Short mmCIF file of N, CA and C in Angstrom, two decimals:
data_model
loop_
_atom_site.label_atom_id
_atom_site.label_comp_id
_atom_site.label_asym_id
_atom_site.label_seq_id
_atom_site.Cartn_x
_atom_site.Cartn_y
_atom_site.Cartn_z
N ILE N 9 -31.39 7.82 -24.34
CA ILE N 9 -30.65 6.71 -23.80
C ILE N 9 -29.70 7.27 -22.75
N VAL N 10 -29.77 6.72 -21.57
CA VAL N 10 -28.93 7.22 -20.48
C VAL N 10 -27.71 6.32 -20.32
N LEU N 11 -26.53 6.95 -20.26
CA LEU N 11 -25.30 6.19 -20.07
C LEU N 11 -24.99 6.04 -18.59
N ALA N 12 -25.00 7.15 -17.86
CA ALA N 12 -24.64 7.09 -16.44
C ALA N 12 -25.42 8.15 -15.69
N GLN N 13 -25.73 7.87 -14.46
CA GLN N 13 -26.39 8.82 -13.60
C GLN N 13 -25.68 8.86 -12.27
N GLY N 14 -25.62 10.03 -11.67
CA GLY N 14 -24.99 10.15 -10.37
C GLY N 14 -24.97 11.60 -9.95
N ASN N 15 -25.26 11.85 -8.70
CA ASN N 15 -25.26 13.22 -8.19
C ASN N 15 -26.04 14.17 -9.09
N SER N 16 -27.20 13.77 -9.52
CA SER N 16 -28.13 14.55 -10.34
C SER N 16 -27.55 14.96 -11.69
N THR N 17 -26.58 14.24 -12.20
CA THR N 17 -26.03 14.49 -13.52
C THR N 17 -26.37 13.32 -14.42
N THR N 18 -26.90 13.61 -15.60
CA THR N 18 -27.26 12.57 -16.55
C THR N 18 -26.52 12.82 -17.86
N PHE N 19 -25.99 11.76 -18.46
CA PHE N 19 -25.26 11.89 -19.72
C PHE N 19 -25.97 11.08 -20.78
N GLN N 20 -26.01 11.61 -21.97
CA GLN N 20 -26.60 10.92 -23.11
C GLN N 20 -25.49 10.24 -23.91
N ILE N 21 -25.80 9.11 -24.50
CA ILE N 21 -24.85 8.45 -25.39
C ILE N 21 -24.73 9.32 -26.64
N PRO N 22 -23.51 9.68 -27.05
CA PRO N 22 -23.33 10.50 -28.25
C PRO N 22 -23.88 9.81 -29.49
N ASP N 23 -24.30 10.62 -30.47
CA ASP N 23 -24.86 10.09 -31.71
C ASP N 23 -23.94 9.10 -32.40
N LYS N 24 -22.62 9.33 -32.30
CA LYS N 24 -21.65 8.45 -32.96
C LYS N 24 -21.72 7.01 -32.43
N LEU N 25 -22.26 6.83 -31.23
CA LEU N 25 -22.33 5.49 -30.65
C LEU N 25 -23.73 4.89 -30.71
N ARG N 26 -24.70 5.64 -31.16
CA ARG N 26 -26.07 5.13 -31.24
C ARG N 26 -26.23 4.18 -32.42
N ASN N 27 -27.24 3.35 -32.35
CA ASN N 27 -27.56 2.38 -33.41
C ASN N 27 -26.44 1.37 -33.66
N HIS N 28 -25.65 1.09 -32.66
CA HIS N 28 -24.64 0.04 -32.74
C HIS N 28 -25.02 -1.03 -31.72
N GLN N 29 -24.69 -2.26 -32.02
CA GLN N 29 -25.04 -3.38 -31.16
C GLN N 29 -23.89 -3.71 -30.22
N PHE N 30 -23.91 -3.19 -29.01
CA PHE N 30 -22.94 -3.55 -27.98
C PHE N 30 -23.51 -3.18 -26.63
N GLY N 31 -23.02 -3.87 -25.62
CA GLY N 31 -23.40 -3.54 -24.26
C GLY N 31 -22.36 -2.60 -23.66
N ILE N 32 -22.70 -2.04 -22.52
CA ILE N 32 -21.79 -1.15 -21.82
C ILE N 32 -21.47 -1.78 -20.47
N THR N 33 -20.17 -1.96 -20.19
CA THR N 33 -19.77 -2.49 -18.90
C THR N 33 -18.76 -1.55 -18.25
N ALA N 34 -18.66 -1.63 -16.95
CA ALA N 34 -17.68 -0.88 -16.15
C ALA N 34 -17.69 0.62 -16.40
N PRO N 35 -18.87 1.27 -16.41
CA PRO N 35 -18.87 2.73 -16.62
C PRO N 35 -18.27 3.46 -15.42
N GLN N 36 -17.52 4.52 -15.70
CA GLN N 36 -16.94 5.36 -14.66
C GLN N 36 -17.03 6.81 -15.10
N LEU N 37 -17.14 7.68 -14.13
CA LEU N 37 -17.22 9.11 -14.35
C LEU N 37 -15.99 9.75 -13.73
N SER N 38 -15.35 10.67 -14.46
CA SER N 38 -14.18 11.35 -13.89
C SER N 38 -14.63 12.21 -12.71
N GLY N 39 -13.68 12.54 -11.84
CA GLY N 39 -14.00 13.32 -10.64
C GLY N 39 -14.67 14.65 -10.92
N ASP N 40 -14.35 15.27 -12.06
CA ASP N 40 -14.96 16.55 -12.42
C ASP N 40 -16.22 16.37 -13.27
N SER N 41 -16.64 15.13 -13.48
CA SER N 41 -17.84 14.77 -14.25
C SER N 41 -17.75 15.13 -15.73
N ARG N 42 -16.57 15.43 -16.22
CA ARG N 42 -16.44 15.80 -17.63
C ARG N 42 -16.33 14.58 -18.54
N PHE N 43 -15.63 13.55 -18.09
CA PHE N 43 -15.38 12.39 -18.94
C PHE N 43 -16.08 11.15 -18.41
N VAL N 44 -16.56 10.35 -19.34
CA VAL N 44 -17.16 9.06 -19.02
C VAL N 44 -16.34 8.01 -19.76
N ILE N 45 -15.98 6.95 -19.06
CA ILE N 45 -15.32 5.82 -19.71
C ILE N 45 -16.17 4.58 -19.50
N PHE N 46 -16.10 3.68 -20.45
CA PHE N 46 -16.77 2.38 -20.32
C PHE N 46 -16.14 1.41 -21.31
N ASN N 47 -16.43 0.14 -21.12
CA ASN N 47 -16.00 -0.89 -22.06
C ASN N 47 -17.18 -1.27 -22.94
N LYS N 48 -16.92 -1.34 -24.24
CA LYS N 48 -17.92 -1.86 -25.16
C LYS N 48 -17.90 -3.38 -25.01
N SER N 49 -19.04 -3.94 -24.75
CA SER N 49 -19.14 -5.37 -24.51
C SER N 49 -19.87 -6.04 -25.67
N TYR N 50 -19.15 -6.90 -26.36
CA TYR N 50 -19.71 -7.65 -27.46
C TYR N 50 -19.95 -9.08 -27.00
N GLU N 51 -20.57 -9.86 -27.84
CA GLU N 51 -20.86 -11.24 -27.48
C GLU N 51 -19.59 -12.02 -27.15
N GLN N 52 -18.49 -11.75 -27.87
CA GLN N 52 -17.28 -12.54 -27.66
C GLN N 52 -16.21 -11.84 -26.83
N ASN N 53 -16.31 -10.54 -26.58
CA ASN N 53 -15.27 -9.87 -25.79
C ASN N 53 -15.79 -8.57 -25.17
N LYS N 54 -14.97 -7.98 -24.31
CA LYS N 54 -15.31 -6.74 -23.62
C LYS N 54 -14.08 -5.84 -23.55
N ASP N 55 -13.37 -5.72 -24.67
CA ASP N 55 -12.05 -5.14 -24.55
C ASP N 55 -11.83 -3.78 -25.19
N THR N 56 -12.85 -3.11 -25.66
CA THR N 56 -12.64 -1.78 -26.24
C THR N 56 -13.02 -0.72 -25.22
N LEU N 57 -12.03 0.07 -24.82
CA LEU N 57 -12.26 1.16 -23.88
C LEU N 57 -12.73 2.38 -24.66
N VAL N 58 -13.80 3.00 -24.20
CA VAL N 58 -14.35 4.19 -24.84
C VAL N 58 -14.27 5.35 -23.85
N VAL N 59 -13.79 6.51 -24.32
CA VAL N 59 -13.70 7.72 -23.51
C VAL N 59 -14.57 8.78 -24.19
N VAL N 60 -15.53 9.33 -23.46
CA VAL N 60 -16.44 10.34 -24.01
C VAL N 60 -16.26 11.63 -23.23
N ASP N 61 -16.06 12.73 -23.97
CA ASP N 61 -15.97 14.07 -23.39
C ASP N 61 -17.38 14.66 -23.38
N THR N 62 -17.99 14.79 -22.21
CA THR N 62 -19.38 15.25 -22.13
C THR N 62 -19.52 16.74 -22.38
N LYS N 63 -18.42 17.50 -22.36
CA LYS N 63 -18.48 18.95 -22.60
C LYS N 63 -18.39 19.28 -24.09
N ASP N 64 -17.96 18.32 -24.88
CA ASP N 64 -17.81 18.53 -26.32
C ASP N 64 -19.15 18.24 -27.00
N ARG N 65 -19.75 19.25 -27.58
CA ARG N 65 -21.08 19.10 -28.20
C ARG N 65 -21.07 18.08 -29.34
N LYS N 66 -19.91 17.87 -29.96
CA LYS N 66 -19.81 16.90 -31.04
C LYS N 66 -19.69 15.48 -30.51
N GLY N 67 -19.57 15.35 -29.20
CA GLY N 67 -19.46 14.01 -28.62
C GLY N 67 -18.10 13.39 -28.87
N SER N 68 -17.05 14.14 -28.57
CA SER N 68 -15.68 13.67 -28.78
C SER N 68 -15.48 12.30 -28.13
N ILE N 69 -15.00 11.37 -28.94
CA ILE N 69 -14.87 9.98 -28.48
C ILE N 69 -13.47 9.47 -28.82
N LEU N 70 -12.86 8.80 -27.85
CA LEU N 70 -11.62 8.06 -28.08
C LEU N 70 -11.92 6.60 -27.83
N GLN N 71 -11.36 5.72 -28.65
CA GLN N 71 -11.56 4.30 -28.46
C GLN N 71 -10.20 3.61 -28.47
N PHE N 72 -10.01 2.70 -27.52
CA PHE N 72 -8.76 1.96 -27.38
C PHE N 72 -9.08 0.47 -27.37
N PRO N 73 -8.87 -0.21 -28.51
CA PRO N 73 -9.14 -1.66 -28.56
C PRO N 73 -8.18 -2.43 -27.65
N ASN N 74 -8.60 -3.61 -27.25
CA ASN N 74 -7.78 -4.52 -26.44
C ASN N 74 -7.31 -3.88 -25.14
N SER N 75 -8.16 -3.10 -24.50
CA SER N 75 -7.80 -2.38 -23.28
C SER N 75 -8.59 -2.88 -22.08
N HIS N 76 -7.99 -2.69 -20.90
CA HIS N 76 -8.63 -3.13 -19.67
C HIS N 76 -8.07 -2.34 -18.49
N SER N 77 -8.60 -2.57 -17.32
CA SER N 77 -8.14 -1.97 -16.06
C SER N 77 -8.16 -0.44 -16.07
N ALA N 78 -9.12 0.15 -16.72
CA ALA N 78 -9.20 1.62 -16.81
C ALA N 78 -9.67 2.23 -15.49
N ARG N 79 -8.99 3.28 -15.09
CA ARG N 79 -9.33 4.01 -13.86
C ARG N 79 -8.94 5.47 -14.03
N PHE N 80 -9.72 6.35 -13.42
CA PHE N 80 -9.33 7.75 -13.32
C PHE N 80 -8.51 7.92 -12.05
N THR N 81 -7.41 8.67 -12.14
CA THR N 81 -6.63 8.98 -10.94
C THR N 81 -7.34 10.09 -10.19
N LYS N 82 -6.87 10.41 -9.02
CA LYS N 82 -7.51 11.46 -8.22
C LYS N 82 -7.46 12.82 -8.89
N SER N 83 -6.46 13.06 -9.75
CA SER N 83 -6.39 14.34 -10.47
C SER N 83 -7.07 14.27 -11.83
N GLY N 84 -7.69 13.15 -12.15
CA GLY N 84 -8.47 13.03 -13.38
C GLY N 84 -7.73 12.47 -14.57
N HIS N 85 -6.47 12.03 -14.40
CA HIS N 85 -5.77 11.37 -15.50
C HIS N 85 -6.39 9.99 -15.70
N LEU N 86 -6.27 9.47 -16.90
CA LEU N 86 -6.84 8.16 -17.21
C LEU N 86 -5.72 7.12 -17.30
N PHE N 87 -5.79 6.10 -16.46
CA PHE N 87 -4.85 4.98 -16.47
C PHE N 87 -5.55 3.79 -17.11
N PHE N 88 -4.85 3.09 -18.02
CA PHE N 88 -5.40 1.85 -18.57
C PHE N 88 -4.28 0.99 -19.13
N CYS N 89 -4.60 -0.28 -19.30
CA CYS N 89 -3.65 -1.25 -19.86
C CYS N 89 -4.18 -1.73 -21.20
N SER N 90 -3.24 -2.06 -22.09
CA SER N 90 -3.61 -2.64 -23.36
C SER N 90 -2.48 -3.54 -23.83
N SER N 91 -2.81 -4.79 -24.04
CA SER N 91 -1.82 -5.80 -24.41
C SER N 91 -0.72 -5.85 -23.35
N THR N 92 0.53 -5.60 -23.72
CA THR N 92 1.62 -5.62 -22.74
C THR N 92 2.09 -4.20 -22.40
N ASN N 93 1.22 -3.23 -22.60
CA ASN N 93 1.55 -1.83 -22.31
C ASN N 93 0.60 -1.25 -21.27
N ALA N 94 1.06 -0.21 -20.60
CA ALA N 94 0.21 0.55 -19.67
C ALA N 94 0.33 2.02 -20.06
N SER N 95 -0.77 2.76 -19.93
CA SER N 95 -0.78 4.17 -20.32
C SER N 95 -1.39 5.02 -19.24
N LEU N 96 -0.90 6.25 -19.15
CA LEU N 96 -1.43 7.27 -18.26
C LEU N 96 -1.67 8.48 -19.14
N MET N 97 -2.95 8.81 -19.39
CA MET N 97 -3.30 9.88 -20.32
C MET N 97 -3.92 11.06 -19.59
N LYS N 98 -3.40 12.24 -19.89
CA LYS N 98 -3.98 13.47 -19.35
C LYS N 98 -5.16 13.85 -20.24
N VAL N 99 -6.31 13.99 -19.65
CA VAL N 99 -7.47 14.42 -20.42
C VAL N 99 -7.82 15.83 -19.97
N PRO N 100 -8.20 16.72 -20.83
CA PRO N 100 -8.55 16.51 -22.24
C PRO N 100 -7.38 16.65 -23.23
N SER N 101 -6.17 16.94 -22.80
CA SER N 101 -5.06 17.18 -23.74
C SER N 101 -4.68 15.95 -24.55
N LYS N 102 -4.97 14.77 -24.05
CA LYS N 102 -4.67 13.48 -24.69
C LYS N 102 -3.17 13.18 -24.69
N LYS N 103 -2.38 13.97 -23.98
CA LYS N 103 -0.96 13.66 -23.84
C LYS N 103 -0.85 12.43 -22.95
N SER N 104 0.02 11.51 -23.35
CA SER N 104 0.09 10.29 -22.55
C SER N 104 1.53 9.83 -22.33
N LEU N 105 1.67 9.10 -21.26
CA LEU N 105 2.91 8.44 -20.90
C LEU N 105 2.63 6.95 -21.04
N GLN N 106 3.53 6.23 -21.69
CA GLN N 106 3.29 4.81 -21.90
C GLN N 106 4.48 3.98 -21.42
N TRP N 107 4.16 2.90 -20.73
CA TRP N 107 5.16 1.92 -20.32
C TRP N 107 4.97 0.71 -21.22
N LYS N 108 6.02 0.29 -21.91
CA LYS N 108 5.93 -0.84 -22.84
C LYS N 108 6.50 -2.11 -22.20
N ASP N 109 6.02 -3.24 -22.69
CA ASP N 109 6.51 -4.56 -22.28
C ASP N 109 6.44 -4.76 -20.77
N VAL N 110 5.28 -4.49 -20.20
CA VAL N 110 5.10 -4.69 -18.76
C VAL N 110 4.52 -6.07 -18.50
N THR N 111 4.86 -6.64 -17.35
CA THR N 111 4.28 -7.91 -16.93
C THR N 111 2.86 -7.67 -16.43
N SER N 112 2.71 -6.61 -15.62
CA SER N 112 1.40 -6.17 -15.15
C SER N 112 1.51 -4.71 -14.73
N ALA N 113 0.36 -4.06 -14.61
CA ALA N 113 0.34 -2.65 -14.20
C ALA N 113 -0.97 -2.40 -13.47
N HIS N 114 -0.90 -1.53 -12.45
CA HIS N 114 -2.08 -1.24 -11.63
C HIS N 114 -2.11 0.22 -11.24
N TYR N 115 -3.31 0.77 -11.14
CA TYR N 115 -3.47 2.06 -10.48
C TYR N 115 -3.87 1.74 -9.05
N PHE N 116 -3.06 2.14 -8.09
CA PHE N 116 -3.28 1.87 -6.67
C PHE N 116 -3.91 3.11 -6.05
N GLY N 117 -5.24 3.14 -6.04
CA GLY N 117 -5.99 4.31 -5.59
C GLY N 117 -5.75 4.71 -4.15
N LYS N 118 -5.46 3.76 -3.29
CA LYS N 118 -5.25 4.06 -1.87
C LYS N 118 -4.16 5.11 -1.68
N PHE N 119 -3.07 5.01 -2.46
CA PHE N 119 -1.97 5.96 -2.34
C PHE N 119 -1.77 6.77 -3.62
N ASN N 120 -2.72 6.66 -4.55
CA ASN N 120 -2.69 7.44 -5.78
C ASN N 120 -1.39 7.19 -6.55
N GLN N 121 -1.08 5.92 -6.77
CA GLN N 121 0.17 5.53 -7.41
C GLN N 121 -0.09 4.59 -8.58
N VAL N 122 0.82 4.64 -9.55
CA VAL N 122 0.80 3.71 -10.68
C VAL N 122 1.95 2.73 -10.46
N ILE N 123 1.63 1.44 -10.44
CA ILE N 123 2.62 0.41 -10.16
C ILE N 123 2.86 -0.40 -11.43
N ILE N 124 4.11 -0.44 -11.85
CA ILE N 124 4.49 -1.15 -13.06
C ILE N 124 5.38 -2.34 -12.68
N ALA N 125 4.98 -3.54 -13.10
CA ALA N 125 5.79 -4.75 -12.89
C ALA N 125 6.45 -5.10 -14.21
N ARG N 126 7.81 -5.23 -14.15
CA ARG N 126 8.57 -5.56 -15.36
C ARG N 126 9.94 -6.07 -14.94
N ASN N 127 10.41 -7.11 -15.62
CA ASN N 127 11.76 -7.64 -15.39
C ASN N 127 12.04 -7.94 -13.92
N ASP N 128 11.15 -8.66 -13.25
CA ASP N 128 11.33 -9.07 -11.86
C ASP N 128 11.49 -7.91 -10.89
N SER N 129 10.87 -6.79 -11.20
CA SER N 129 10.91 -5.65 -10.27
C SER N 129 9.62 -4.86 -10.40
N LEU N 130 9.37 -4.04 -9.38
CA LEU N 130 8.24 -3.12 -9.39
C LEU N 130 8.78 -1.70 -9.45
N VAL N 131 8.12 -0.85 -10.19
CA VAL N 131 8.44 0.58 -10.19
C VAL N 131 7.18 1.29 -9.72
N ILE N 132 7.32 2.03 -8.62
CA ILE N 132 6.20 2.77 -8.05
C ILE N 132 6.30 4.21 -8.56
N ASN N 133 5.23 4.67 -9.20
CA ASN N 133 5.17 6.01 -9.77
C ASN N 133 4.06 6.82 -9.11
N ASP N 134 4.19 8.14 -9.10
CA ASP N 134 3.08 8.95 -8.63
C ASP N 134 2.02 9.01 -9.75
N GLU N 135 0.92 9.68 -9.51
CA GLU N 135 -0.17 9.69 -10.47
C GLU N 135 0.14 10.45 -11.75
N HIS N 136 1.30 11.11 -11.82
CA HIS N 136 1.72 11.82 -13.02
C HIS N 136 2.79 11.04 -13.78
N GLY N 137 3.18 9.87 -13.25
CA GLY N 137 4.16 9.02 -13.90
C GLY N 137 5.58 9.22 -13.42
N LYS N 138 5.79 10.09 -12.44
CA LYS N 138 7.14 10.32 -11.90
C LYS N 138 7.51 9.16 -10.98
N VAL N 139 8.72 8.60 -11.19
CA VAL N 139 9.17 7.46 -10.39
C VAL N 139 9.39 7.87 -8.94
N ILE N 140 8.78 7.11 -8.03
CA ILE N 140 8.96 7.32 -6.59
C ILE N 140 10.07 6.41 -6.08
N ARG N 141 9.99 5.12 -6.46
CA ARG N 141 11.01 4.15 -6.03
C ARG N 141 10.86 2.85 -6.81
N GLY N 142 11.89 2.04 -6.74
CA GLY N 142 11.88 0.73 -7.36
C GLY N 142 12.02 -0.35 -6.30
N ILE N 143 11.47 -1.53 -6.59
CA ILE N 143 11.57 -2.67 -5.68
C ILE N 143 12.09 -3.85 -6.50
N PRO N 144 13.31 -4.35 -6.18
CA PRO N 144 13.89 -5.46 -6.96
C PRO N 144 13.44 -6.83 -6.45
N ASP N 145 13.78 -7.86 -7.21
CA ASP N 145 13.61 -9.27 -6.83
C ASP N 145 12.16 -9.66 -6.54
N VAL N 146 11.22 -9.13 -7.32
CA VAL N 146 9.80 -9.43 -7.13
C VAL N 146 9.41 -10.58 -8.07
N ILE N 147 8.82 -11.63 -7.49
CA ILE N 147 8.42 -12.77 -8.31
C ILE N 147 6.92 -12.79 -8.63
N SER N 148 6.11 -12.07 -7.83
CA SER N 148 4.70 -11.93 -8.15
C SER N 148 4.12 -10.75 -7.39
N SER N 149 3.00 -10.21 -7.93
CA SER N 149 2.34 -9.08 -7.28
C SER N 149 0.86 -9.11 -7.61
N SER N 150 0.07 -8.45 -6.74
CA SER N 150 -1.37 -8.48 -6.92
C SER N 150 -2.04 -7.33 -6.19
N LEU N 151 -3.06 -6.76 -6.81
CA LEU N 151 -3.91 -5.74 -6.18
C LEU N 151 -5.22 -6.43 -5.82
N ARG N 152 -5.49 -6.54 -4.51
CA ARG N 152 -6.70 -7.24 -4.04
C ARG N 152 -7.37 -6.44 -2.94
N ASP N 153 -8.67 -6.26 -3.09
CA ASP N 153 -9.48 -5.58 -2.07
C ASP N 153 -8.87 -4.25 -1.63
N GLY N 154 -8.34 -3.50 -2.59
CA GLY N 154 -7.79 -2.18 -2.29
C GLY N 154 -6.42 -2.18 -1.66
N GLU N 155 -5.77 -3.34 -1.56
CA GLU N 155 -4.42 -3.45 -1.00
C GLU N 155 -3.50 -4.05 -2.06
N PHE N 156 -2.23 -3.65 -2.04
CA PHE N 156 -1.27 -4.17 -3.01
C PHE N 156 -0.26 -5.06 -2.28
N PHE N 157 -0.12 -6.30 -2.76
CA PHE N 157 0.78 -7.27 -2.16
C PHE N 157 1.80 -7.73 -3.20
N TYR N 158 2.99 -8.08 -2.71
CA TYR N 158 3.98 -8.67 -3.61
C TYR N 158 4.86 -9.66 -2.85
N ILE N 159 5.44 -10.60 -3.61
CA ILE N 159 6.34 -11.59 -3.05
C ILE N 159 7.72 -11.35 -3.64
N SER N 160 8.71 -11.30 -2.75
CA SER N 160 10.09 -11.15 -3.20
C SER N 160 10.88 -12.39 -2.80
N LYS N 161 12.00 -12.60 -3.51
CA LYS N 161 12.86 -13.74 -3.19
C LYS N 161 14.31 -13.29 -3.30
N ASP N 162 15.07 -13.56 -2.25
CA ASP N 162 16.51 -13.38 -2.30
C ASP N 162 17.15 -14.62 -1.71
N LYS N 163 18.10 -15.17 -2.39
CA LYS N 163 18.72 -16.45 -2.02
C LYS N 163 17.62 -17.49 -1.87
N GLU N 164 17.42 -18.05 -0.69
CA GLU N 164 16.37 -19.06 -0.50
C GLU N 164 15.21 -18.53 0.35
N GLN N 165 15.13 -17.25 0.54
CA GLN N 165 14.12 -16.62 1.40
C GLN N 165 12.99 -16.00 0.56
N TYR N 166 11.75 -16.41 0.82
CA TYR N 166 10.58 -15.80 0.21
C TYR N 166 9.96 -14.86 1.23
N ARG N 167 9.50 -13.70 0.76
CA ARG N 167 8.87 -12.74 1.67
C ARG N 167 7.59 -12.19 1.04
N LEU N 168 6.54 -12.11 1.86
CA LEU N 168 5.28 -11.51 1.45
C LEU N 168 5.21 -10.10 2.04
N TRP N 169 4.97 -9.12 1.17
CA TRP N 169 4.96 -7.72 1.57
C TRP N 169 3.62 -7.06 1.23
N SER N 170 3.28 -6.05 2.00
CA SER N 170 2.16 -5.17 1.70
C SER N 170 2.75 -3.79 1.38
N LEU N 171 2.34 -3.20 0.26
CA LEU N 171 2.87 -1.89 -0.12
C LEU N 171 2.23 -0.81 0.75
N GLU N 172 3.07 0.03 1.32
CA GLU N 172 2.61 1.15 2.15
C GLU N 172 2.99 2.46 1.46
N LYS N 173 2.51 3.57 1.96
CA LYS N 173 2.74 4.88 1.34
C LYS N 173 4.21 5.16 1.11
N ASN N 174 5.04 4.99 2.10
CA ASN N 174 6.45 5.31 1.98
C ASN N 174 7.38 4.12 2.18
N GLY N 175 6.88 2.95 1.93
CA GLY N 175 7.70 1.74 2.12
C GLY N 175 6.86 0.50 1.95
N SER N 176 7.29 -0.59 2.56
CA SER N 176 6.58 -1.85 2.50
C SER N 176 6.57 -2.49 3.87
N LEU N 177 5.52 -3.21 4.17
CA LEU N 177 5.36 -3.89 5.45
C LEU N 177 5.54 -5.39 5.22
N LEU N 178 6.51 -5.99 5.92
CA LEU N 178 6.73 -7.43 5.81
C LEU N 178 5.61 -8.16 6.54
N LEU N 179 4.90 -9.04 5.82
CA LEU N 179 3.79 -9.78 6.41
C LEU N 179 4.18 -11.21 6.78
N HIS N 180 5.08 -11.80 5.98
CA HIS N 180 5.47 -13.18 6.25
C HIS N 180 6.80 -13.47 5.56
N SER N 181 7.59 -14.35 6.16
CA SER N 181 8.88 -14.74 5.60
C SER N 181 9.05 -16.25 5.77
N SER N 182 9.60 -16.93 4.78
CA SER N 182 9.84 -18.38 4.89
C SER N 182 11.07 -18.79 4.13
#
């Protein structure tokens, strides 16, 4: 049974996952081809994130129920969300940084940043979780087509911004 193929590398589903009834959605391969992640898809949901270490002969597997938005960062860390939390896990050490009670969280691949929305503000972090800067007075945010947008409000002024590497670009004001 083949899980993923790419660049002449083929991975087998570990024995621990065989003979179970579920589909596989959103498979991804880490940059070094060591780890495979996917969502187990059942008839009623698709929310269990599975992480497989392809170098471990025993088929080392981590499973995170109620998880979504999983992505590998450029350095191979695993970013994912679960319930109202966001996590950044170093693999294979499994050491992780967790943000609790977030409104939303995104891995912004264009600039290799983790964006955390909480308490009407955004916190922009590097791919290791170190805070780069904060943005106050944010009423909504969205990652679309590889670009990150947010709306801020001060007094009676609404502003639409695009997140840039070292700042933000004002797109519209009303």
